[in-house]
Amino acid sequence: MSAEVIKQLQEAVQFSPENVPLRLHLAQVLLQDYQYIQAEEQYRKVLELSHDNIAAQLGLARTFYHQQKYSVAIVVLEQLEHQEPDNFDALLLHCRILVKENSLEAARDLYQHMLQLNPGFRDETLDGIFRMPQQQYSAAAEDEEDEEIEKIFTLEKPEINFNDVGGMTREKQEIDLKIIKPLQFPDLYKAYGKKAGGGILLYGPPGCGKTYLARATAGQIQAEFINVGIHDVLDMWIGNSEKNLHSLFELARQSKPCVLFFDEVDALGANRTSMRNSGASHLINQFLSEMDGIAANNDNVLIIGATNAPWSLDPAFRRPGRFDRIIFVAPPDQEGREEILKIQLRNKPTEDIDYRAIAKVTAGYSGADLKAIVDLAIEDKLMEALQKGIPQPITQKELLKAAKTHKATTREWFNTARNYALYSNEAGLYDDVLKYLDIKK
Ligand SMILES: Nc1ncnc2c1ncn2[C@@H]1O[C@H](COP(=O)(O)OP(=O)(O)OP(=O)(O)O)[C@@H](O)[C@H]1O
Ligand SMILES: [Mg+2]
């Protein structure tokens, strides 16, 4: 939304301050433009004029949600639900907030209620969180627990290594120095009084290769890879099975060398204060001490975490020996994009491809976006081959066409990250984000 439109709306509202639909429209536009504080102000004014306005209540709750003021958001939603118990948008937002607050049981009940109201509805994230029924844990007998753990967290030996990762030179180098070399030359590190251990936290916009790089790290040193979604860990908490968390770290120790990868760590590290009453803080403390244990014993277990929201992470996670190296995984640069395209098209029939030209028109695209472009181009070609009956190589034409259809998906992330980088950049944590955005401090 352009600043011009907002300005015009603001002027119009000044002219007729009592015009509820107009003000509501301004609020909506501000919300879409990520201006949460300003949107909050406008929604509040609408509610002063029209107390029961459902749209304004919902909008206000949304602004709170985006500012992570979850408890006030719930207060507003409860009032709304009192007037309109089956307002689906309100219930969905409510459910997401409960997840953020780790009230997972309540969230699950609510989600089930929503599915009753609207059986066709599916929310991928919520589905992912609730995928594991609680019974699975309570039913598991004690001695079956280890087996259970292995079922939930599968060990894999990744077949990719650093050669399959395009660009990311700096990230690979950091991982090499910080966690691979200490593993290969423990005595050397000891001689210099440098302690091995500690974890690496990768953060950045979606699709830029965090998970992929972690997997390739394991492949690089032929280690086992355990991919742990933090929501799985939170599910353990629902199942009252704290022992499982310990077993997970044990499993990693028994399978060394091993890369233990924690995805969405922010879900676990979300300010402990907001979890204080939920019982989950318990689990977090246990998680931290398990991590300290790994660091202390130099156990040949490498810990890598990933998050899209590093600002939600409790600072306790960043202490030495824990996630003490934090790396920004940016969208690939020109050279990185060329390499990723080459990797994605490797072993596929191609003809006359000007990688540089495609990389030029895809600035800001993530690795996943580039993969999507290649997939689109292949589909295109496949259709043609089916029609004509002869297979044909993929060419520049389909790739450029696909780049026009599929746009970069990293922009929204930077809209949020920019604010944190500008206004809560403690200890220069987000300097790399500022550098990427070309903002001078
Ligand atoms: N540097 C890269 N080289 C080759 N392929 C890449 C690269 N980066 C991303 N990809 C491709 O994009 C896909 C998505 O990347 P990945 O899942 O690792 O992103 P992510 O940063 O973990 O995203 P999210 O934050 O959504 O979890 C990968 O499976 C891979 O196919
Ligand atoms: Mg990922």
Coordinates of C-alpha atoms and ligand atoms in Angstrom, one line a residue:
M1 CA 0.0 0.0 0.0
S2 CA 1.5 3.3 -0.9
A3 CA 2.2 6.0 1.6
E4 CA 0.2 8.3 -0.6
V5 CA -3.1 6.3 -0.1
I6 CA -2.6 6.3 3.6
K7 CA -2.0 10.0 3.7
Q8 CA -5.1 10.7 1.7
L9 CA -7.1 8.5 4.0
Q10 CA -5.7 10.2 7.1
E11 CA -6.7 13.6 5.7
A12 CA -10.2 12.3 4.9
V13 CA -10.5 11.0 8.4
Q14 CA -9.5 14.4 9.8
F15 CA -12.3 15.9 7.8
S16 CA -14.9 13.6 9.0
P17 CA -13.6 12.1 12.3
E18 CA -16.9 10.4 13.1
N19 CA -17.1 8.5 9.9
V20 CA -16.9 4.9 11.1
P21 CA -16.5 3.0 7.8
L22 CA -13.8 5.5 6.7
R23 CA -11.8 5.2 9.8
L24 CA -12.2 1.4 9.8
H25 CA -10.8 1.4 6.2
L26 CA -7.8 3.5 7.3
A27 CA -7.2 1.1 10.2
Q28 CA -7.3 -1.9 7.8
V29 CA -4.9 -0.3 5.4
L30 CA -2.5 0.5 8.2
L31 CA -2.7 -3.1 9.4
Q32 CA -1.9 -4.4 6.0
D33 CA 1.0 -2.0 5.8
Y34 CA 2.5 -3.5 9.0
Q35 CA 1.9 -0.2 10.9
Y36 CA 0.5 -2.0 13.9
I37 CA 0.7 0.8 16.4
Q38 CA -1.0 3.3 14.1
A39 CA -3.6 0.7 13.2
E40 CA -4.2 0.0 16.9
E41 CA -4.9 3.7 17.5
Q42 CA -7.5 3.8 14.7
Y43 CA -9.3 0.7 15.7
R44 CA -9.5 2.0 19.2
K45 CA -11.1 5.2 17.9
V46 CA -13.6 3.2 15.9
L47 CA -14.6 1.3 19.0
E48 CA -15.1 4.6 20.9
L49 CA -17.6 5.6 18.2
S50 CA -19.1 2.2 17.8
H51 CA -18.6 -0.1 20.8
D52 CA -19.8 -3.4 19.3
N53 CA -18.1 -3.1 16.0
I54 CA -17.0 -6.6 15.2
A55 CA -14.6 -5.7 12.4
A56 CA -12.8 -3.2 14.7
Q57 CA -12.6 -5.7 17.5
L58 CA -11.1 -8.3 15.3
G59 CA -8.7 -5.7 13.8
L60 CA -7.6 -4.5 17.2
A61 CA -6.9 -8.1 18.3
R62 CA -4.8 -8.6 15.1
T63 CA -2.7 -5.5 15.9
F64 CA -2.1 -6.9 19.4
Y65 CA -1.2 -10.2 18.0
H66 CA 1.4 -8.8 15.7
Q67 CA 2.8 -6.8 18.5
Q68 CA 3.0 -10.0 20.6
K69 CA 0.6 -8.6 23.2
Y70 CA -1.1 -11.9 23.4
S71 CA -3.1 -11.5 26.7
V72 CA -4.8 -8.2 25.6
A73 CA -5.5 -9.7 22.3
I74 CA -7.3 -12.6 24.0
V75 CA -9.3 -10.2 26.1
V76 CA -10.6 -8.4 23.0
L77 CA -11.3 -11.7 21.3
E78 CA -13.3 -13.0 24.2
Q79 CA -15.5 -10.0 24.1
L80 CA -16.0 -10.4 20.4
E81 CA -16.8 -14.1 20.8
H82 CA -19.3 -13.2 23.5
Q83 CA -21.2 -11.3 20.8
E84 CA -20.5 -13.6 18.0
P85 CA -19.5 -17.1 19.3
D86 CA -18.9 -18.6 15.9
N87 CA -16.9 -15.9 14.2
F88 CA -14.4 -18.0 12.4
D89 CA -11.7 -15.4 11.9
A90 CA -11.8 -14.6 15.6
L91 CA -11.6 -18.3 16.5
L92 CA -8.7 -18.8 14.2
L93 CA -6.7 -15.9 15.6
H94 CA -7.6 -17.0 19.1
C95 CA -6.2 -20.5 18.3
R96 CA -3.0 -19.1 16.9
I97 CA -2.5 -17.0 20.0
L98 CA -3.0 -20.0 22.3
V99 CA -0.3 -21.7 20.3
K100 CA 2.0 -18.8 20.7
E101 CA 1.4 -18.8 24.4
N102 CA 1.9 -22.6 24.5
S103 CA -1.5 -23.3 25.8
L104 CA -1.5 -26.2 23.4
E105 CA -4.3 -28.2 24.9
A106 CA -6.7 -25.3 24.8
A107 CA -5.5 -24.5 21.3
R108 CA -6.2 -28.1 20.2
D109 CA -9.7 -28.1 21.6
L110 CA -10.4 -24.8 19.9
Y111 CA -9.1 -26.1 16.6
Q112 CA -11.3 -29.2 16.9
H113 CA -14.3 -26.9 17.5
M114 CA -13.4 -25.0 14.4
L115 CA -13.2 -28.1 12.3
Q116 CA -16.7 -29.0 13.5
L117 CA -18.0 -25.6 12.5
N118 CA -16.2 -25.8 9.1
P119 CA -15.3 -29.4 8.3
G120 CA -13.5 -28.4 5.1
F121 CA -11.1 -26.1 6.8
R122 CA -7.4 -26.9 7.2
D123 CA -4.6 -24.9 8.5
E124 CA -1.3 -26.3 7.7
T125 CA 0.6 -24.9 10.6
L126 CA -2.0 -25.9 13.1
D127 CA -2.3 -29.4 11.6
G128 CA 1.5 -29.7 11.9
I129 CA 1.4 -28.8 15.6
F130 CA -1.4 -31.1 16.5
R131 CA -0.3 -34.0 14.2
M132 CA 0.7 -36.1 17.1
P133 CA -2.2 -37.3 19.3
Q134 CA -1.6 -37.2 22.9
Q135 CA -2.5 -40.8 23.5
Q136 CA 0.7 -41.8 21.7
Y137 CA 2.7 -40.8 24.7
S138 CA 0.5 -41.8 27.6
A139 CA -0.1 -45.2 26.0
A140 CA 3.6 -45.8 25.6
A141 CA 5.0 -48.1 28.2
E142 CA 8.2 -47.0 29.9
D143 CA 10.5 -49.5 28.2
E144 CA 9.1 -48.7 24.9
E145 CA 10.0 -45.1 25.3
D146 CA 13.3 -45.2 23.5
E147 CA 11.7 -46.9 20.6
E148 CA 9.1 -44.2 20.6
I149 CA 11.7 -41.5 20.6
E150 CA 13.3 -43.0 17.5
K151 CA 10.0 -43.2 15.8
I152 CA 9.3 -39.5 16.4
F153 CA 12.8 -38.3 15.7
T154 CA 14.2 -40.2 12.8
L155 CA 17.9 -40.6 12.3
E156 CA 19.0 -40.0 8.8
K157 CA 22.3 -39.9 6.9
P158 CA 22.0 -37.0 4.5
E159 CA 23.2 -37.5 1.0
I160 CA 23.9 -33.9 0.4
N161 CA 27.0 -32.0 1.4
F162 CA 28.4 -28.5 1.1
N163 CA 28.8 -29.0 -2.7
D164 CA 25.1 -29.2 -3.0
V165 CA 24.6 -25.8 -1.3
G166 CA 24.8 -22.9 -3.7
G167 CA 26.4 -19.6 -2.5
M168 CA 26.5 -19.3 1.3
T169 CA 30.3 -19.2 1.4
R170 CA 30.4 -17.2 4.6
E171 CA 27.9 -19.5 6.3
K172 CA 29.8 -22.6 5.3
Q173 CA 33.0 -21.2 6.5
E174 CA 31.6 -20.2 9.9
I175 CA 30.1 -23.7 10.4
D176 CA 33.4 -25.2 9.4
L177 CA 35.4 -23.2 11.9
K178 CA 33.0 -23.3 14.7
I179 CA 31.8 -26.8 14.7
I180 CA 33.4 -29.1 12.1
K181 CA 37.1 -28.3 12.7
P182 CA 36.9 -28.6 16.5
L183 CA 35.5 -32.1 15.9
Q184 CA 38.2 -33.0 13.5
F185 CA 41.1 -31.5 15.4
P186 CA 40.1 -31.5 19.1
D187 CA 43.7 -31.5 20.4
L188 CA 44.7 -28.5 18.3
Y189 CA 41.7 -26.6 19.6
K190 CA 42.6 -27.6 23.2
A191 CA 46.2 -26.6 22.7
Y192 CA 45.0 -23.1 22.0
G193 CA 42.7 -23.2 24.9
K194 CA 39.7 -23.0 22.7
K195 CA 36.8 -24.9 23.8
A196 CA 34.8 -26.8 21.3
G197 CA 31.1 -27.0 21.7
G198 CA 28.3 -24.5 21.6
G199 CA 25.7 -24.3 18.9
I200 CA 25.0 -22.2 15.9
L201 CA 21.8 -20.5 15.3
L202 CA 20.7 -19.7 11.8
Y203 CA 18.1 -17.1 11.2
G204 CA 16.6 -15.4 8.2
P205 CA 13.7 -15.3 5.8
P206 CA 11.9 -18.5 4.9
G207 CA 13.2 -20.7 2.1
C208 CA 16.8 -19.4 2.2
G209 CA 18.3 -22.7 3.0
K210 CA 18.6 -23.0 6.8
T211 CA 17.3 -26.5 7.1
Y212 CA 19.1 -27.4 3.9
L213 CA 22.4 -26.2 5.1
A214 CA 22.1 -28.0 8.5
R215 CA 21.4 -31.2 6.6
A216 CA 24.4 -30.6 4.3
T217 CA 26.5 -30.0 7.4
A218 CA 25.7 -33.5 8.6
G219 CA 26.4 -34.9 5.1
Q220 CA 29.7 -33.0 5.0
I221 CA 31.1 -35.0 7.9
Q222 CA 29.1 -38.1 7.3
A223 CA 27.3 -37.7 10.5
E224 CA 23.8 -38.7 11.5
F225 CA 21.1 -36.0 11.3
I226 CA 18.2 -35.6 13.7
N227 CA 15.6 -33.0 12.7
V228 CA 13.6 -31.9 15.6
G229 CA 10.7 -29.6 15.1
I230 CA 10.3 -27.6 18.3
H231 CA 6.6 -28.2 18.2
D232 CA 7.4 -31.9 18.6
V233 CA 9.2 -31.0 21.8
L234 CA 6.3 -29.0 23.0
D235 CA 4.1 -31.9 22.3
M236 CA 6.2 -33.9 24.7
W237 CA 5.2 -31.4 27.3
I238 CA 1.6 -32.0 26.6
G239 CA 2.2 -35.6 27.0
N240 CA 3.8 -35.0 30.3
S241 CA 6.9 -36.8 29.2
E242 CA 9.9 -34.7 30.2
K243 CA 12.0 -37.8 30.1
N244 CA 11.6 -37.8 26.4
L245 CA 13.6 -34.7 26.0
H246 CA 16.5 -36.3 27.9
S247 CA 16.1 -39.4 25.7
L248 CA 16.4 -37.2 22.6
F249 CA 19.8 -35.9 23.7
E250 CA 20.8 -39.4 24.7
L251 CA 19.8 -40.6 21.3
A252 CA 22.1 -38.0 19.8
R253 CA 25.0 -39.0 22.0
Q254 CA 24.6 -42.6 21.1
S255 CA 24.5 -41.8 17.4
K256 CA 27.6 -39.6 17.3
P257 CA 28.9 -38.0 15.3
C258 CA 25.6 -36.4 15.0
V259 CA 24.0 -33.1 14.0
L260 CA 21.1 -32.3 16.2
F261 CA 19.0 -29.8 14.4
F262 CA 16.3 -27.8 16.2
D263 CA 13.9 -26.1 13.9
E264 CA 11.7 -23.2 15.0
V265 CA 13.7 -22.7 18.2
D266 CA 11.8 -19.5 18.7
A267 CA 8.7 -21.5 19.7
L268 CA 10.6 -23.0 22.6
G269 CA 12.5 -19.9 23.5
A270 CA 9.7 -17.4 23.3
N271 CA 10.1 -15.2 26.3
R272 CA 10.1 -17.4 29.3
T273 CA 8.0 -15.0 31.2
S274 CA 5.1 -15.6 28.8
M275 CA 5.4 -19.3 29.6
R276 CA 6.0 -18.9 33.3
N277 CA 2.5 -20.1 34.2
S278 CA 2.2 -22.7 31.6
G279 CA 4.6 -25.3 32.9
A280 CA 6.6 -25.2 29.7
S281 CA 9.3 -23.1 31.3
H282 CA 10.2 -26.3 33.1
L283 CA 10.9 -27.9 29.8
I284 CA 12.9 -25.0 28.6
N285 CA 15.2 -25.0 31.5
Q286 CA 15.7 -28.7 31.0
F287 CA 16.5 -28.1 27.3
L288 CA 19.1 -25.5 28.3
S289 CA 20.8 -27.7 30.7
E290 CA 20.9 -30.6 28.3
M291 CA 22.5 -28.2 25.9
D292 CA 25.1 -27.2 28.5
G293 CA 25.8 -30.8 29.1
I294 CA 26.6 -31.4 25.5
A295 CA 28.9 -28.4 25.4
A296 CA 30.7 -29.5 28.6
N297 CA 31.4 -33.0 27.4
N298 CA 32.5 -32.1 23.8
D299 CA 30.3 -35.0 22.8
N300 CA 30.7 -35.1 19.1
V301 CA 27.2 -33.8 18.9
L302 CA 26.8 -30.6 16.9
I303 CA 23.9 -28.5 17.7
I304 CA 22.3 -26.2 15.0
G305 CA 19.1 -24.2 15.5
A306 CA 17.1 -22.3 13.0
T307 CA 14.4 -19.6 13.4
N308 CA 12.6 -17.0 11.4
A309 CA 12.0 -15.0 14.5
P310 CA 15.2 -14.6 16.4
W311 CA 13.7 -11.6 18.3
S312 CA 11.3 -13.9 20.1
L313 CA 14.1 -16.0 21.5
D314 CA 14.9 -15.8 25.2
P315 CA 18.4 -14.3 25.6
A316 CA 19.2 -17.2 27.9
F317 CA 19.6 -19.2 24.7
R318 CA 22.4 -17.0 23.5
R319 CA 24.8 -17.5 26.4
P320 CA 28.2 -19.0 25.8
G321 CA 28.0 -22.8 25.2
R322 CA 24.5 -22.5 23.9
F323 CA 23.6 -20.8 20.7
D324 CA 26.6 -18.5 20.9
R325 CA 27.1 -18.0 17.2
I326 CA 24.3 -16.4 15.4
I327 CA 24.3 -16.4 11.6
F328 CA 22.1 -14.4 9.3
V329 CA 21.1 -16.5 6.3
A330 CA 20.3 -14.0 3.6
P331 CA 18.6 -14.5 0.3
P332 CA 21.4 -15.5 -2.1
D333 CA 23.3 -12.9 -4.0
Q334 CA 23.9 -12.9 -7.8
E335 CA 26.6 -15.5 -7.7
G336 CA 24.7 -17.6 -5.1
R337 CA 21.6 -17.6 -7.3
E338 CA 23.5 -18.7 -10.3
E339 CA 25.0 -21.6 -8.3
I340 CA 21.6 -22.6 -6.9
L341 CA 20.0 -22.6 -10.3
K342 CA 22.8 -24.8 -11.6
I343 CA 22.4 -27.2 -8.7
Q344 CA 18.6 -27.3 -9.1
L345 CA 19.0 -28.0 -12.9
R346 CA 21.8 -30.5 -12.4
N347 CA 21.2 -33.8 -14.2
K348 CA 18.2 -32.4 -16.0
P349 CA 18.0 -32.0 -19.8
T350 CA 18.8 -28.3 -20.5
E351 CA 19.8 -26.3 -23.5
D352 CA 21.5 -22.8 -23.8
I353 CA 20.8 -21.6 -20.4
D354 CA 22.2 -18.2 -19.4
Y355 CA 22.3 -18.6 -15.7
R356 CA 23.6 -15.1 -15.1
A357 CA 20.7 -13.5 -16.9
I358 CA 18.1 -15.5 -14.8
A359 CA 20.0 -14.7 -11.6
K360 CA 19.9 -11.0 -12.6
V361 CA 16.1 -10.9 -12.8
T362 CA 15.6 -12.8 -9.5
A363 CA 17.2 -10.5 -6.9
G364 CA 15.6 -11.1 -3.5
Y365 CA 14.5 -14.6 -4.4
S366 CA 15.2 -17.3 -1.9
G367 CA 16.7 -20.7 -2.7
A368 CA 13.2 -22.1 -2.4
D369 CA 11.9 -19.5 -4.8
L370 CA 14.5 -20.5 -7.3
K371 CA 13.6 -24.1 -6.9
A372 CA 10.0 -23.2 -7.5
I373 CA 11.0 -21.5 -10.8
V374 CA 12.8 -24.6 -11.9
D375 CA 9.9 -26.7 -11.0
L376 CA 7.5 -24.5 -12.9
A377 CA 9.7 -24.5 -16.0
I378 CA 9.9 -28.3 -15.8
E379 CA 6.2 -28.7 -15.6
D380 CA 5.8 -26.4 -18.6
K381 CA 8.2 -28.5 -20.6
L382 CA 6.6 -31.7 -19.5
M383 CA 3.2 -30.5 -20.7
E384 CA 4.7 -29.7 -24.1
A385 CA 6.5 -33.0 -24.3
L386 CA 3.2 -34.8 -23.5
Q387 CA 1.4 -32.9 -26.2
K388 CA 4.1 -33.3 -28.9
G389 CA 5.2 -36.7 -27.8
I390 CA 8.9 -35.8 -27.8
P391 CA 10.9 -34.8 -24.8
Q392 CA 12.6 -31.5 -25.1
P393 CA 15.3 -29.8 -23.0
I394 CA 14.5 -27.0 -20.7
T395 CA 15.5 -23.6 -22.1
Q396 CA 15.9 -20.0 -21.0
K397 CA 12.4 -19.2 -22.3
E398 CA 10.6 -21.4 -19.7
L399 CA 12.8 -20.2 -16.9
L400 CA 12.3 -16.6 -17.6
K401 CA 8.6 -17.1 -17.9
A402 CA 8.5 -18.9 -14.6
A403 CA 10.5 -16.1 -13.0
K404 CA 7.7 -13.7 -14.1
T405 CA 5.0 -15.9 -12.5
H406 CA 6.7 -16.7 -9.3
K407 CA 7.7 -13.7 -7.2
A408 CA 10.2 -13.5 -4.3
T409 CA 8.7 -14.5 -1.0
T410 CA 11.2 -12.9 1.3
R411 CA 9.8 -9.4 1.4
E412 CA 7.4 -9.7 4.2
W413 CA 10.0 -11.1 6.5
F414 CA 12.2 -8.1 5.9
N415 CA 9.4 -5.8 6.7
T416 CA 9.3 -7.2 10.2
A417 CA 13.0 -7.7 10.6
R418 CA 13.8 -4.1 9.6
N419 CA 12.0 -2.8 12.6
Y420 CA 13.8 -5.1 15.0
A421 CA 17.1 -4.3 13.4
L422 CA 16.5 -0.6 13.7
Y423 CA 14.9 -0.4 17.1
S424 CA 16.1 -3.4 19.1
N425 CA 19.5 -4.2 17.8
E426 CA 21.1 -5.2 21.1
A427 CA 24.8 -5.8 20.8
G428 CA 24.6 -5.4 17.1
L429 CA 22.7 -8.7 16.8
Y430 CA 21.1 -7.7 13.5
D431 CA 23.9 -5.7 11.9
D432 CA 24.0 -8.2 9.1
V433 CA 20.3 -7.5 8.3
L434 CA 21.0 -3.8 8.2
K435 CA 23.9 -4.4 6.0
Y436 CA 21.8 -6.5 3.6
L437 CA 19.2 -3.8 3.5
D438 CA 21.9 -1.2 2.9
I439 CA 20.8 0.8 6.0
K440 CA 23.6 2.8 7.6
K441 CA 23.6 2.8 11.4
Ligands
LIG1 N1 21.8 -22.4 -1.1 C1 21.0 -23.3 -1.6 N2 21.5 -24.2 -2.5 C2 20.7 -25.1 -3.1 N3 19.4 -25.2 -2.8 C3 18.8 -24.4 -1.9 C4 19.6 -23.4 -1.3 N4 18.9 -22.7 -0.4 C5 17.6 -23.2 -0.5 N5 17.6 -24.3 -1.4 C6 16.4 -25.1 -1.8 O1 15.3 -24.5 -1.2 C7 14.7 -25.5 -0.4 C8 14.1 -24.8 0.9 O2 15.2 -24.4 1.7 P1 15.1 -24.6 3.3 O3 13.9 -25.5 3.6 O4 16.4 -25.1 3.8 O5 14.8 -23.2 3.8 P2 14.7 -22.6 5.3 O6 15.6 -21.4 5.4 O7 14.9 -23.7 6.2 O8 13.2 -22.1 5.3 P3 12.2 -22.0 6.5 O9 12.6 -20.8 7.3 O10 10.9 -21.9 5.8 O11 12.3 -23.3 7.3 C9 15.7 -26.5 -0.1 O12 15.2 -27.8 0.1 C10 16.6 -26.5 -1.4 O13 16.0 -27.3 -2.3
MG2 MG 13.6 -24.7 7.6

